[in-house]
Every structure is written in structure tokens, then in C-alpha cells.
Amino acid sequence: MEEKKTDWKSMLGFALILGIVGFMLIRNQEENRVVEQSTEGTEVADEILSPVISVKEALSNTPVASQGEVLIFSNKLVAFKINTRGALINEALLKSFKTYDSLPVYLVKGGDHQFDLEFMTKDGRKVHTKDMIFTPTTSQNADNQVLSLKTDLGNGGFIEFRYELQPDDYMMDFNIRSQGLAQAANTSEEVALNWELQGYRRSKGMDNENRYTEVKFEYDGGSDDYTGQGENAEEEAEKITYIAYKQHFFSSILLTDTPFKSGLIESFNNFSANGEQDVLTKKFTSKVLLDYNGGELAYNMDWYFGPTDYDILEGYDRNLDEVVDLGWGIFGFVNEWAIRPLFSFLTDPIKGLGIPYGIAIILLTVCVRLVLSPVLYKSYLTQAKMKILKPEINKISEKYKDNAVKKQQETMKIQNEAGASPLSGCLPALLQMPVFFALFKFFPTAFELRQKSFLWADDLSSYDEVFSLPYKIPFYGDHVSLFPILASISIFFYMKMTTGQNMQAAQQPGMPNMKFIMYLSPVFMLVFFNNYASGLSLYYFVSNLITIGIMLVIKYVIIDKDKVLAKIEKAKAKPKKKKGRFASKMSQIMEQAQVQQEEKKKIK
């Protein structure tokens, strides 16, 4: 079961379509001495200089001066630095990736990460594991590296944080357990687990990156939710099974086999709160409650530090694919079962064709249009016929210019005789909307497009800047992207072709001004897509070109103008058939409206 809230910014983006990190991460101020031990991929100090403090010492009035020692714990994909103070991850470096300006990708760096257990002692005092020194030991479990850190509770008691890392995996086993904790802790009070992380800019387009930076979490046996994009966003949930701090293309995810009893999950939008800075995206905090089990702590967990890649996350079979925002409802269904498999086939060099990503987007567009062409053919045919009927409709408008109801009746009649009823083209157009919105969600979240170039675009997951501006234009930005310009031009010509025949009718009372919409939609595309993923603008540009091409073929090759007009004349010459019940009712309603209109004129 999946629960989704309305994402108003995405809905606004949908509405607009329808109308148509450069920062070096903070480094530690103090040099931590890295100590070594001869274990494959793991280095641990032979001698711990910092004192090991007990619970009683932690609660004493003596301040804790030690900053702990740093332990290096790594595999082929991720390099961790874990501090003996608090058994805290100080660094998490992804070895295979770079930021947009070629800096290393750190998901954790320096003081931007906090992880702490908070519990009460029997005498009512609060203890934090972040203030305590842990003693490390290492071992090897088959091919896996194991790092155990224990803090002394006195009398043989301890709290243990245990990390186990496989040779080639972003997921790390993480367990918390205790022994003898019941002697010191008030087990009638729950243990609070506090987890904090600061998000940093890693992509060229910070607007776009921040739009897809948020907290996702799973709760209550499989439901999932998110905090949203507000400046301050928070959610409460029970039986939480994972919390994902998603920073667009990279995520830090804490999973647990034993659900957390309840929790408060928050995000603070630094970028929204201070638009002048271009370094910080969002800060995430979670406070979840743990239960004692027989007076002790026993939680088997996992920690994922890696790319927000749908294929990788889906492979863990833990519902982590929901972290990738493919859209809700039918939009997500279309992405999961149609768009993603097709795009993977086109781009995968091993299991597919291995086509370059820019060409793959073009081929994907062609495939989508071919699949939809039987559905859309009727709509395109109707639009072409409406263009042919424009002179006839203009004659009717002139003849009945003082009688709007009669004009509408005659217009509908001639459209039906030509087989060009506007209503016949509406349903096919609506049927393509799930695909339309699915692709709107797919391109900005497709990890495969990250830092993939095509023509002048150096990154299809970000904007394709052709030149920068000396100032920032509200809503537009401080640069000019070329693909949105091309998409805007193509959508203008498309709308000119499809709305030109409706201009006259559009001026009737209560009808939208089609000419205004024809000019407004390209402007929306130009402005709001200037900071979006260039892959998305490339898709719309190619899609519009294909649509224009199809309509030109229908107009000049498939449809015979003389036959359409002859059909109308033949229908006029035939004796009138008895109207059906629905047609008779509609005619009656329109006649009544005409009478009421004439009476109003007499009163005036």
C-alpha cells in the first residue's frame, strides 16, 4: 500500500506544461590522526590514546575533551571514516563519482552528520552516545570486513555499534546491541535515536537539484511517504522501516529489520530560506523511538550510502525503488513498466543496444510517438479536417453573426457531416496524458543521464547553458538554455497548426482565447524549463517536431480536400434523417437557449 500527498510544485509544473556541488565541502578544522592495522580495506589504531569513559564518567561534571580517533573502513565503492567518539561516521566518500565541478562526492563530510542514541539513567539523567568513546576491534567474516565499536558501561556492560561491509556494495550492515544496559538505564523510557545530515550542492543546476532533494520514508508495513518541498517540512509516522535522505542523485538511507516504534522526520530548506547562497540544499533530521527488548537494545539495521539509481535500489528488494520519484499512480506505472525498460534497453551496452544517451532520448521519443500514433491519429485527422472546414465555418459565422446559438448549431452540423467533430479528437488527446506526465517525471530523476553529454549539452540531467547572463532574471535564471528555446519554437508552430482553425470559435463568450494560449504556452516552456534537465527539453523538442511532421503528412498526403468538401455537399443534398433521442434533446436545448436569448434582446 502506498500513500502519496499532493506535490503542489509538481502539479504546478504539470499545469504549466498543459498550458503549453560548486562548493568544496567543509573540511575538519583539526587534523585527525589516522591509525593503521593490517586488515584488507580496514585500518584501525593499534593503540588508542583517548581515554575510554563510562556512563558515570560521561555524567560527571568533567567535560569530555577527547575528539576521538579516526578509523578508515572502505571497499571498492565507498570509503568511510568512523570516529571512536560516538562511533560516528565522519566521512562517506563515493569513489566512482564526481560533482559537476570535478570534486569528490561526499555524502558525509566533517560536522554535517550526527548520529546519537539518547536514553535516561535510573537516576533521571540523560546520556548521549555521541559524547562517549568507543573501543574498536576488527575481524573478517568471509570476504566481508567487520568493525565493532563498544563503549564501556561498567561492570562488564557495553553498547556496541557493529559495521559490516561487503567488497562491492553500497549497503553496509549496521547493528546496535547492548549488554548490561538495564543496570544503568531506565528501561521504562524509550531510547531516542537522532540522525542529522546536511545536504550540499553537487549539480550545476541547484534549482533542479533542490527540487528533487527530500526525505522519503517507509512505514506501517510498506506504505511510503515524503516530507515535501516546503521551507520547513515535517512528518510523523509509526512503525518506520527506512528513512532515506535523498539528495537528488545520491542518497543516505537507514533501514531497520525491527521497525522503529514512531518518529518525527523533518527537512529544512536552506536554499529556499536563503536564496542568496548556492551551497546548501536541505538539512534533514529524524528522531525515532527504539524499544528495549528484555532491558537491552537489539536492532539489526542497514545503511546505504550511494547513488539514487533505480536499478541498484530495486535490486535490494526492500522497496527502495520508491526513493526514486517516478510519479504517483498511473504515471509511476507507465515509467516502471514501459519507459524505464525501453530506455534501459536502448542504453545498456551489455543487455541492450548501448546507444549514446542523447540519441537514445531521440529514439525513445520516436518509439513513444509510434506507440501512441494509433490513438492520436483520429485527433490529428480531425485537426486537419477542421483546417479545411475553416472557410465554410467562416461563412456560417458571417451569416449568423447576430445569432450565436444558430451559428453554433450550423457549425456543429457541418463538422459532423465532414467527420470532424472536435469531441472526437478530445479522448485520444487525453489518453496520451499518462505518458506525457510520466516522461516529465522520468528525465529529471534518471540517474543514467547524470553527466552524460549530447551536442552542446554537457549534462543531460541539468540545463544546457549556451551562455551566461550578467544578472539573474526572476523565474528564468542567470543563463540561457538552448533546448528549451527550440522546444518553445516547436510548440509555437504546433499550436499555430492546431489552434488556427479554432481562433474564430474561441472568441465566443465563455470560450478561452486560443490566440493568447498559443503565445503563452511557448513562453511558459521557455521560462520554466530553462533550469530543468536538458534531456526533458530535448524530448519535447523532438516530440513536437514528430507531431508537426505527422500532421503535415496527414494534411498534404492522407486527406483529400476535395473529397471532404464533396462529402459535405452530398450530405446537404440528402433528405434530413430523423434525429436520434440524444441529438433531438440537444437540438431542443439549443433552441430553448436561442428563444431565451431573443427574449433578452427584446427586453433590452
Coordinates of C-alpha atoms in Angstrom, one line a residue:
M1 CA 0.0 0.0 0.0
E2 CA 1.4 3.4 -0.9
E3 CA 0.2 6.8 0.4
K4 CA 1.0 9.9 -1.5
K5 CA 0.4 13.6 -0.7
T6 CA -0.2 16.2 -3.4
D7 CA 3.1 17.7 -4.5
W8 CA 1.9 21.2 -5.4
K9 CA 5.1 22.2 -7.2
S10 CA 5.0 19.1 -9.5
M11 CA 1.3 19.8 -10.0
L12 CA 2.2 23.4 -10.9
G13 CA 4.8 22.1 -13.4
F14 CA 2.1 19.9 -14.9
A15 CA -0.3 22.8 -15.2
L16 CA 2.4 24.9 -16.9
I17 CA 3.1 22.1 -19.4
L18 CA -0.5 21.8 -20.1
G19 CA -0.8 25.5 -20.9
I20 CA 1.6 24.7 -23.4
V21 CA 28.2 20.9 -5.6
G22 CA 30.2 24.1 -6.9
F23 CA 31.2 24.2 -3.4
M24 CA 34.1 22.5 -1.8
L25 CA 32.8 20.6 1.3
I26 CA 33.7 21.7 4.8
R27 CA 36.9 20.1 5.9
N28 CA 37.8 19.3 9.5
Q29 CA 39.5 22.1 11.3
E30 CA 41.7 19.8 13.2
E31 CA 43.8 17.0 11.6
N32 CA 42.7 13.6 12.9
R33 CA 45.5 11.1 13.2
V34 CA 44.7 8.1 11.0
V35 CA 45.9 4.9 12.6
E36 CA 46.5 1.7 10.7
Q37 CA 46.1 -2.0 11.2
S38 CA 46.9 -4.7 8.6
T39 CA 43.4 -5.8 7.7
E40 CA 42.3 -5.7 4.0
G41 CA 40.5 -2.4 3.3
T42 CA 40.4 -1.6 7.1
E43 CA 42.9 0.5 9.2
V44 CA 42.5 0.7 12.9
A45 CA 44.7 2.1 15.7
D46 CA 47.0 -0.3 17.5
E47 CA 46.9 2.0 20.4
I48 CA 44.0 4.2 21.5
L49 CA 45.4 7.3 23.2
S50 CA 42.0 8.7 24.2
P51 CA 40.5 7.5 27.5
V52 CA 37.5 5.2 27.4
I53 CA 34.8 6.8 29.5
S54 CA 32.0 5.0 31.3
V55 CA 28.4 6.2 31.8
K56 CA 29.2 7.5 35.2
E57 CA 32.2 9.5 33.8
A58 CA 30.0 10.8 31.0
L59 CA 27.5 12.1 33.5
S60 CA 30.2 13.7 35.7
N61 CA 30.9 17.4 35.7
T62 CA 34.2 16.8 33.9
P63 CA 34.0 17.9 30.3
V64 CA 34.9 15.4 27.6
A65 CA 38.0 16.8 25.9
S66 CA 38.8 14.0 23.5
Q67 CA 37.8 14.2 19.9
G68 CA 38.3 10.5 19.4
E69 CA 40.3 8.7 16.8
V70 CA 39.6 8.1 13.2
L71 CA 39.2 4.6 11.7
I72 CA 39.2 4.1 7.9
F73 CA 36.7 1.5 6.7
S74 CA 36.3 1.0 2.9
N75 CA 35.6 -1.2 0.0
K76 CA 35.7 -0.7 -3.8
L77 CA 32.8 1.7 -3.9
V78 CA 32.7 3.7 -0.6
A79 CA 35.3 4.9 1.8
F80 CA 34.2 5.6 5.4
K81 CA 35.9 7.4 8.2
I82 CA 34.5 6.4 11.5
N83 CA 35.3 8.3 14.7
T84 CA 35.7 6.4 18.0
R85 CA 33.8 9.3 19.7
G86 CA 30.2 8.3 19.3
A87 CA 31.1 5.6 16.8
L88 CA 30.1 8.2 14.3
I89 CA 30.6 8.2 10.5
N90 CA 32.6 11.4 9.9
E91 CA 33.0 10.8 6.1
A92 CA 31.4 8.8 3.4
L93 CA 33.2 9.1 0.1
L94 CA 31.7 7.6 -3.1
K95 CA 34.8 6.6 -5.1
S96 CA 33.2 6.4 -8.6
F97 CA 31.6 9.8 -8.8
K98 CA 32.5 13.5 -9.1
T99 CA 30.4 16.7 -8.6
Y100 CA 29.6 18.9 -11.6
D101 CA 32.9 20.8 -11.0
S102 CA 35.0 17.6 -10.6
L103 CA 35.2 17.4 -6.9
P104 CA 34.8 14.2 -4.9
V105 CA 31.2 13.2 -3.9
Y106 CA 31.0 13.1 -0.1
L107 CA 27.6 12.1 1.3
V108 CA 29.0 12.7 4.8
K109 CA 31.8 15.2 5.5
G110 CA 33.1 16.8 8.7
G111 CA 30.5 18.1 11.1
D112 CA 27.5 17.8 8.7
H113 CA 26.5 14.4 10.2
Q114 CA 25.2 13.4 13.6
F115 CA 24.0 10.0 14.9
D116 CA 23.2 9.7 18.6
L117 CA 21.4 7.4 21.0
E118 CA 19.7 9.2 23.8
F119 CA 18.5 7.4 26.9
M120 CA 17.7 8.0 30.6
T121 CA 19.6 6.6 33.5
K122 CA 17.8 5.2 36.6
D123 CA 18.5 8.5 38.5
G124 CA 16.9 10.5 35.8
R125 CA 19.9 11.8 33.9
K126 CA 20.2 11.9 30.1
V127 CA 23.0 10.1 28.3
H128 CA 24.2 10.6 24.7
T129 CA 26.3 8.1 22.9
K130 CA 27.7 10.9 20.8
D131 CA 29.7 12.0 23.8
M132 CA 31.2 8.6 24.6
I133 CA 34.4 7.0 23.4
F134 CA 34.1 3.6 21.8
T135 CA 36.8 0.9 21.6
P136 CA 37.3 -0.6 18.2
T137 CA 38.1 -4.2 17.2
T138 CA 38.2 -5.6 13.6
S139 CA 37.6 -9.0 12.1
Q140 CA 37.0 -10.7 8.9
N141 CA 33.7 -12.6 8.1
A142 CA 34.3 -14.5 4.9
D143 CA 35.1 -11.7 2.4
N144 CA 33.4 -9.0 4.5
Q145 CA 35.1 -6.6 6.8
V146 CA 33.7 -6.2 10.3
L147 CA 34.3 -3.2 12.6
S148 CA 32.9 -3.4 16.1
L149 CA 32.9 -0.4 18.4
K150 CA 32.0 -0.8 22.1
T151 CA 31.6 1.7 24.8
D152 CA 32.0 0.6 28.4
L153 CA 29.0 0.8 30.8
G154 CA 30.9 -0.6 33.7
N155 CA 30.6 -4.0 35.4
G156 CA 31.1 -5.7 32.0
G157 CA 28.2 -3.9 30.3
F158 CA 28.5 -2.2 26.9
I159 CA 26.8 -0.7 23.9
E160 CA 28.0 -1.9 20.6
F161 CA 27.8 -0.4 17.1
R162 CA 28.8 -3.0 14.6
Y163 CA 29.6 -2.3 10.9
E164 CA 30.0 -5.0 8.3
L165 CA 31.0 -4.1 4.7
Q166 CA 30.9 -6.3 1.7
P167 CA 33.6 -5.9 -1.0
D168 CA 31.4 -4.5 -3.7
D169 CA 28.3 -3.0 -2.2
Y170 CA 26.9 0.4 -1.3
M171 CA 24.9 -1.2 1.5
M172 CA 26.6 -1.7 4.9
D173 CA 25.2 -3.9 7.7
F174 CA 24.8 -1.9 10.9
N175 CA 23.8 -3.3 14.2
I176 CA 23.2 -1.8 17.6
R177 CA 23.1 -4.0 20.7
S178 CA 23.8 -3.7 24.4
Q179 CA 24.7 -5.9 27.3
G180 CA 24.1 -4.9 30.9
L181 CA 22.3 -1.7 29.9
A182 CA 19.3 -2.5 32.1
Q183 CA 21.6 -2.0 35.2
A184 CA 22.2 1.7 34.3
A185 CA 19.2 2.8 32.2
N186 CA 15.6 3.5 33.0
T187 CA 14.1 0.9 30.6
S188 CA 10.6 2.2 31.2
E189 CA 11.6 5.2 28.9
E190 CA 12.2 4.7 25.2
V191 CA 15.6 5.2 23.6
A192 CA 15.6 8.1 21.1
L193 CA 17.7 7.8 18.0
N194 CA 18.7 11.1 16.5
W195 CA 20.0 11.3 12.9
E196 CA 21.0 14.6 11.2
L197 CA 22.6 15.2 7.8
Q198 CA 23.2 18.4 5.8
G199 CA 22.7 18.3 2.0
Y200 CA 25.2 20.1 -0.3
R201 CA 25.1 21.2 -3.9
R202 CA 26.6 18.6 -6.3
S203 CA 24.9 19.5 -9.6
K204 CA 25.2 22.5 -11.9
G205 CA 21.5 23.3 -11.7
M206 CA 20.9 23.9 -8.0
D207 CA 17.2 24.8 -8.6
N208 CA 16.6 21.4 -10.2
E209 CA 18.7 19.5 -7.7
N210 CA 16.9 21.0 -4.7
R211 CA 13.6 20.3 -6.3
Y212 CA 14.4 16.5 -6.1
T213 CA 16.1 16.7 -2.7
E214 CA 13.8 15.5 0.1
V215 CA 13.2 12.8 2.8
K216 CA 11.4 9.6 1.7
F217 CA 10.4 7.0 4.3
E218 CA 8.6 3.7 4.6
Y219 CA 6.2 3.0 7.5
D220 CA 3.3 0.8 8.7
G221 CA 4.2 -2.3 6.8
G222 CA 5.0 -1.0 3.3
S223 CA 3.4 2.4 2.9
D224 CA 5.8 5.2 1.8
D225 CA 5.7 9.0 2.0
Y226 CA 7.9 12.1 1.8
T227 CA 8.3 15.4 3.6
G228 CA 7.9 17.6 0.5
Q229 CA 9.5 20.8 -0.6
G230 CA 8.4 23.4 2.0
E231 CA 10.9 25.6 3.8
N232 CA 10.1 23.7 6.9
A233 CA 8.5 20.3 6.3
E234 CA 7.9 17.5 8.8
E235 CA 6.0 14.2 9.0
E236 CA 5.2 11.9 11.9
A237 CA 4.9 8.2 11.3
E238 CA 4.7 4.8 13.2
K239 CA 6.4 1.5 12.5
I240 CA 9.1 3.1 10.4
T241 CA 11.2 0.7 8.4
Y242 CA 13.5 3.0 6.5
I243 CA 14.4 6.7 6.3
A244 CA 16.0 8.0 3.1
Y245 CA 17.8 11.3 2.9
K246 CA 17.6 11.8 -0.9
Q247 CA 19.9 14.4 -2.3
H248 CA 18.6 14.1 -5.9
F249 CA 21.1 11.7 -7.4
F250 CA 22.7 10.4 -4.2
S251 CA 21.0 9.1 -1.0
S252 CA 21.8 8.1 2.5
I253 CA 19.3 5.5 3.8
L254 CA 18.9 3.9 7.2
L255 CA 16.9 0.7 7.2
T256 CA 15.9 -1.5 10.1
D257 CA 14.6 -5.1 10.4
T258 CA 12.8 -4.2 13.6
P259 CA 10.5 -1.2 12.8
F260 CA 11.2 2.0 14.8
K261 CA 8.2 2.5 17.1
S262 CA 7.5 6.0 15.9
G263 CA 9.3 9.1 14.7
L264 CA 9.4 12.7 13.7
I265 CA 11.1 13.4 10.3
E266 CA 11.9 16.9 9.3
S267 CA 13.7 18.8 6.5
F268 CA 14.7 22.4 6.4
N269 CA 15.1 24.1 3.0
N270 CA 18.3 26.2 3.2
F271 CA 18.1 27.1 -0.4
S272 CA 14.5 28.4 -0.1
A273 CA 15.3 30.2 3.2
N274 CA 18.3 32.0 1.8
G275 CA 18.3 32.2 -2.0
E276 CA 21.5 34.2 -1.9
Q277 CA 23.6 31.2 -1.1
D278 CA 24.3 28.4 -3.6
V279 CA 25.9 25.8 -1.4
L280 CA 23.4 24.2 1.0
T281 CA 20.3 22.5 -0.2
K282 CA 18.3 20.9 2.6
K283 CA 19.1 19.8 6.2
F284 CA 17.5 16.6 7.3
T285 CA 16.7 15.5 10.9
S286 CA 15.0 12.4 12.3
K287 CA 14.1 11.4 15.8
V288 CA 12.8 7.9 16.1
L289 CA 12.0 5.9 19.2
L290 CA 13.5 2.5 19.9
D291 CA 12.1 -0.2 22.3
Y292 CA 14.1 -2.2 24.8
N293 CA 14.0 -5.9 24.4
G294 CA 14.4 -7.5 27.8
G295 CA 16.1 -4.4 29.1
E296 CA 18.6 -4.4 26.2
L297 CA 18.9 -2.9 22.8
A298 CA 18.9 -5.2 19.8
Y299 CA 18.4 -3.6 16.3
N300 CA 19.6 -5.1 13.1
M301 CA 19.9 -2.4 10.5
D302 CA 21.5 -1.5 7.2
W303 CA 23.0 1.8 6.0
Y304 CA 23.0 2.7 2.3
F305 CA 25.4 5.4 1.0
G306 CA 25.2 5.5 -2.8
P307 CA 23.6 6.7 -6.0
T308 CA 19.8 7.2 -6.3
D309 CA 19.9 4.7 -9.1
Y310 CA 16.6 2.9 -9.7
D311 CA 18.2 -0.4 -10.8
I312 CA 20.6 -0.5 -7.9
L313 CA 17.9 0.3 -5.3
E314 CA 15.4 -2.1 -6.8
G315 CA 18.0 -4.9 -6.6
Y316 CA 17.9 -4.8 -2.8
D317 CA 14.2 -5.9 -2.8
R318 CA 13.5 -3.6 0.2
N319 CA 11.0 -1.2 -1.6
L320 CA 13.9 1.3 -2.1
D321 CA 12.9 1.9 -5.7
E322 CA 10.2 4.2 -4.2
V323 CA 13.0 6.6 -3.3
V324 CA 13.3 7.4 -7.0
D325 CA 10.4 9.7 -7.8
L326 CA 8.8 8.1 -10.9
G327 CA 5.4 9.8 -10.2
W328 CA 2.3 8.6 -8.5
G329 CA -0.5 6.3 -9.7
I330 CA -0.6 5.6 -13.4
F331 CA 2.3 7.9 -14.1
G332 CA 4.6 5.7 -12.0
F333 CA 3.2 2.6 -13.5
V334 CA 4.0 3.8 -17.0
N335 CA 7.5 4.7 -16.0
E336 CA 8.2 1.5 -14.2
W337 CA 6.8 -0.9 -16.8
A338 CA 7.3 1.0 -20.1
I339 CA 9.6 4.0 -20.2
R340 CA 12.4 2.7 -17.9
P341 CA 12.7 -0.8 -19.5
L342 CA 12.7 0.7 -23.0
F343 CA 15.3 3.4 -22.1
S344 CA 17.5 0.7 -20.4
F345 CA 17.3 -1.5 -23.5
L346 CA 18.4 1.4 -25.7
T347 CA 21.3 2.5 -23.5
D348 CA 22.6 -0.7 -21.8
P349 CA 25.8 -1.8 -23.6
I350 CA 25.5 -5.4 -22.2
K351 CA 21.8 -6.3 -22.2
G352 CA 20.7 -3.7 -24.8
L353 CA 21.8 -1.7 -27.7
G354 CA 24.3 0.6 -25.9
I355 CA 23.2 3.7 -27.8
P356 CA 24.6 7.1 -26.6
Y357 CA 22.2 8.8 -24.3
G358 CA 21.2 11.8 -26.4
I359 CA 20.4 9.5 -29.4
A360 CA 18.6 7.2 -27.0
I361 CA 16.3 10.0 -25.9
I362 CA 15.5 10.7 -29.6
L363 CA 14.8 7.1 -30.3
L364 CA 12.7 6.8 -27.1
T365 CA 10.7 9.8 -28.4
V366 CA 10.2 8.2 -31.7
C367 CA 9.1 4.9 -30.1
V368 CA 6.6 6.7 -27.8
R369 CA 5.1 8.6 -30.8
L370 CA 4.8 5.4 -32.8
V371 CA 3.1 3.6 -30.0
L372 CA 0.7 6.5 -29.5
S373 CA 0.1 7.2 -33.2
P374 CA -3.0 4.8 -33.5
V375 CA -4.6 6.6 -30.5
L376 CA -3.6 10.1 -31.8
Y377 CA -4.3 9.6 -35.5
K378 CA -8.0 10.4 -35.1
S379 CA -7.2 13.6 -33.2
Y380 CA -4.7 14.7 -35.9
L381 CA -7.2 13.8 -38.7
T382 CA -9.9 15.9 -37.0
Q383 CA -7.5 18.8 -36.7
A384 CA -6.6 18.6 -40.4
K385 CA -10.2 18.5 -41.4
M386 CA -11.0 21.4 -39.2
K387 CA -8.4 23.4 -41.1
I388 CA -10.1 22.5 -44.4
L389 CA -13.5 23.5 -43.0
K390 CA -12.4 26.9 -41.8
P391 CA -13.8 28.8 -44.9
E392 CA -17.1 27.1 -44.5
I393 CA -17.2 27.9 -40.8
N394 CA -16.3 31.5 -41.5
K395 CA -19.3 31.7 -43.9
I396 CA -21.6 30.4 -41.2
S397 CA -20.2 32.9 -38.7
E398 CA -20.8 35.7 -41.0
K399 CA -24.3 34.5 -41.9
Y400 CA -25.4 34.1 -38.3
K401 CA -23.2 36.7 -36.6
D402 CA -26.2 38.0 -34.7
N403 CA -27.4 34.6 -33.6
A404 CA -24.8 32.7 -31.6
V405 CA -27.0 29.7 -30.9
K406 CA -27.8 29.2 -34.6
K407 CA -24.2 29.7 -35.5
Q408 CA -23.2 27.0 -33.1
Q409 CA -25.8 24.6 -34.4
E410 CA -24.8 25.1 -38.0
T411 CA -21.1 24.8 -37.1
M412 CA -21.6 21.5 -35.3
K413 CA -23.7 20.2 -38.2
I414 CA -21.0 20.9 -40.8
Q415 CA -18.3 19.4 -38.6
N416 CA -20.4 16.2 -38.1
E417 CA -21.0 15.9 -41.8
A418 CA -17.3 16.1 -42.5
G419 CA -16.5 13.6 -39.7
A420 CA -14.5 16.3 -37.9
S421 CA -16.3 16.8 -34.6
P422 CA -13.9 18.4 -32.1
L423 CA -15.2 16.0 -29.4
S424 CA -13.9 13.0 -31.5
G425 CA -10.3 14.3 -31.0
C426 CA -10.5 15.0 -27.3
L427 CA -10.4 11.4 -26.0
P428 CA -7.3 10.4 -27.9
A429 CA -5.5 13.5 -26.6
L430 CA -6.5 12.6 -23.1
L431 CA -5.2 9.1 -23.5
Q432 CA -1.7 10.3 -24.1
M433 CA -1.5 12.4 -20.8
P434 CA -0.3 9.5 -18.6
V435 CA 2.7 9.1 -20.9
F436 CA 3.2 12.9 -21.1
F437 CA 3.4 13.3 -17.3
A438 CA 5.4 10.0 -16.8
L439 CA 8.2 11.4 -19.0
F440 CA 8.0 14.7 -17.2
K441 CA 8.9 12.7 -14.0
F442 CA 11.4 10.3 -15.7
F443 CA 14.0 12.5 -17.2
P444 CA 14.9 14.7 -14.2
T445 CA 15.3 11.6 -11.9
A446 CA 17.1 9.2 -14.4
F447 CA 20.5 8.6 -12.8
E448 CA 21.7 7.3 -16.1
L449 CA 21.6 10.8 -17.6
R450 CA 23.8 12.3 -15.0
Q451 CA 26.9 14.0 -16.6
K452 CA 26.1 12.4 -20.0
S453 CA 26.6 14.9 -22.8
F454 CA 24.9 15.4 -26.1
L455 CA 25.7 18.1 -28.7
W456 CA 26.2 21.4 -26.7
A457 CA 24.7 19.9 -23.5
D458 CA 27.4 18.7 -21.2
D459 CA 24.9 17.1 -18.7
L460 CA 21.5 15.9 -19.9
S461 CA 20.3 15.8 -16.2
S462 CA 20.9 19.5 -15.9
Y463 CA 20.3 22.7 -18.0
D464 CA 22.2 23.1 -21.3
E465 CA 23.7 26.6 -20.9
V466 CA 24.9 28.2 -24.1
F467 CA 25.8 31.5 -22.5
S468 CA 25.5 33.1 -19.1
L469 CA 23.8 36.3 -18.1
P470 CA 25.5 39.1 -16.0
Y471 CA 22.4 39.1 -13.8
K472 CA 19.6 36.8 -12.6
I473 CA 16.2 37.2 -14.2
P474 CA 13.3 36.2 -11.8
F475 CA 11.8 32.8 -12.7
Y476 CA 14.2 32.5 -15.6
G477 CA 17.7 32.4 -14.1
D478 CA 21.2 33.7 -14.9
H479 CA 21.8 31.7 -18.1
V480 CA 20.3 30.8 -21.4
S481 CA 19.5 27.2 -22.3
L482 CA 19.1 26.3 -25.9
F483 CA 16.9 23.2 -25.8
P484 CA 14.1 25.0 -24.1
I485 CA 14.2 27.7 -26.8
L486 CA 14.0 25.0 -29.5
A487 CA 11.2 23.3 -27.7
S488 CA 9.3 26.6 -27.3
I489 CA 9.7 27.4 -31.0
S490 CA 8.4 23.9 -32.0
I491 CA 5.4 24.1 -29.6
F492 CA 4.5 27.5 -31.0
F493 CA 4.3 26.1 -34.6
Y494 CA 2.5 23.1 -33.3
M495 CA -0.1 25.2 -31.5
K496 CA -0.4 27.5 -34.5
M497 CA -1.3 24.5 -36.7
T498 CA -3.7 23.0 -34.2
T499 CA -5.4 26.2 -32.9
G500 CA -5.5 28.3 -36.1
Q501 CA -8.8 26.7 -37.2
N502 CA -10.4 27.3 -33.8
M503 CA -9.5 31.0 -33.5
Q504 CA -12.9 32.2 -34.6
A505 CA -14.8 29.9 -32.3
A506 CA -12.5 30.7 -29.5
Q507 CA -13.7 34.3 -29.4
Q508 CA -17.2 33.3 -28.4
P509 CA -18.4 34.2 -24.8
G510 CA -17.1 31.7 -22.3
M511 CA -14.5 30.2 -24.6
P512 CA -10.8 30.6 -24.0
N513 CA -8.8 33.0 -26.1
M514 CA -6.8 30.5 -28.2
K515 CA -4.6 33.1 -29.7
F516 CA -3.5 34.1 -26.2
I517 CA -2.8 30.5 -25.2
M518 CA -0.9 29.9 -28.4
Y519 CA 1.6 32.6 -27.4
L520 CA 1.6 32.0 -23.7
S521 CA 2.4 28.3 -23.8
P522 CA 5.8 28.7 -25.5
V523 CA 6.7 31.4 -23.1
F524 CA 5.9 29.1 -20.2
M525 CA 8.1 26.4 -21.8
L526 CA 10.9 28.9 -22.3
V527 CA 10.9 30.3 -18.8
F528 CA 10.2 27.3 -16.6
F529 CA 12.3 24.8 -18.5
N530 CA 15.4 27.0 -18.6
N531 CA 16.6 25.3 -15.3
Y532 CA 15.2 21.8 -15.9
A533 CA 17.0 18.8 -17.2
S534 CA 18.0 19.4 -20.8
G535 CA 17.1 15.7 -21.6
L536 CA 13.4 16.7 -20.9
S537 CA 13.6 19.7 -23.2
L538 CA 15.2 17.6 -25.9
Y539 CA 12.4 15.1 -25.6
Y540 CA 9.7 17.8 -26.0
F541 CA 11.5 19.4 -28.9
V542 CA 11.8 16.1 -30.8
S543 CA 8.3 15.1 -29.9
N544 CA 6.9 18.3 -31.2
L545 CA 8.9 18.0 -34.5
I546 CA 7.5 14.5 -35.0
T547 CA 3.9 15.7 -34.3
I548 CA 4.3 18.5 -36.8
G549 CA 5.6 16.1 -39.4
I550 CA 2.7 13.7 -38.9
M551 CA 0.2 16.5 -39.2
L552 CA 1.8 17.8 -42.4
V553 CA 1.7 14.3 -43.9
I554 CA -2.0 13.9 -42.9
K555 CA -2.8 17.3 -44.4
Y556 CA -1.0 17.0 -47.7
V557 CA -0.8 13.2 -48.3
I558 CA -3.6 11.4 -46.5
I559 CA -6.5 13.9 -46.6
D560 CA -8.1 14.8 -49.9
K561 CA -9.5 18.3 -49.5
D562 CA -11.9 18.0 -52.5
K563 CA -13.3 14.7 -51.1
V564 CA -14.0 16.3 -47.7
L565 CA -15.9 19.2 -49.3
A566 CA -17.7 16.9 -51.7
K567 CA -18.8 14.9 -48.7
I568 CA -20.3 18.0 -47.1
E569 CA -22.2 18.9 -50.3
K570 CA -23.5 15.4 -50.7
A571 CA -24.7 15.5 -47.1
K572 CA -26.5 18.8 -47.7
A573 CA -28.3 17.3 -50.7
K574 CA -29.6 14.3 -48.9
P575 CA -33.1 14.4 -47.2
K576 CA -32.8 15.1 -43.5
K577 CA -32.9 12.0 -41.3
K578 CA -34.9 11.7 -38.2
K579 CA -32.7 12.7 -35.3
G580 CA -31.9 10.3 -32.5
R581 CA -33.0 10.9 -29.0
F582 CA -29.8 12.5 -27.8
A583 CA -29.5 14.7 -30.9
S584 CA -33.1 15.7 -30.6
K585 CA -32.6 16.6 -26.9
M586 CA -29.5 18.7 -27.7
S587 CA -31.3 20.5 -30.5
Q588 CA -34.2 21.2 -28.2
I589 CA -31.9 22.6 -25.5
M590 CA -30.2 24.9 -28.1
E591 CA -33.5 26.1 -29.5
Q592 CA -34.6 27.0 -26.0
A593 CA -31.4 28.9 -25.4
Q594 CA -32.0 30.7 -28.7
V595 CA -35.5 31.7 -27.6
Q596 CA -34.2 33.0 -24.2
Q597 CA -31.5 34.9 -26.0
E598 CA -34.1 36.6 -28.3
E599 CA -36.3 37.5 -25.4
K600 CA -33.4 39.1 -23.5
K601 CA -32.7 41.2 -26.6
K602 CA -36.4 42.4 -26.7
I603 CA -36.3 43.4 -23.0
K604 CA -33.2 45.5 -23.7

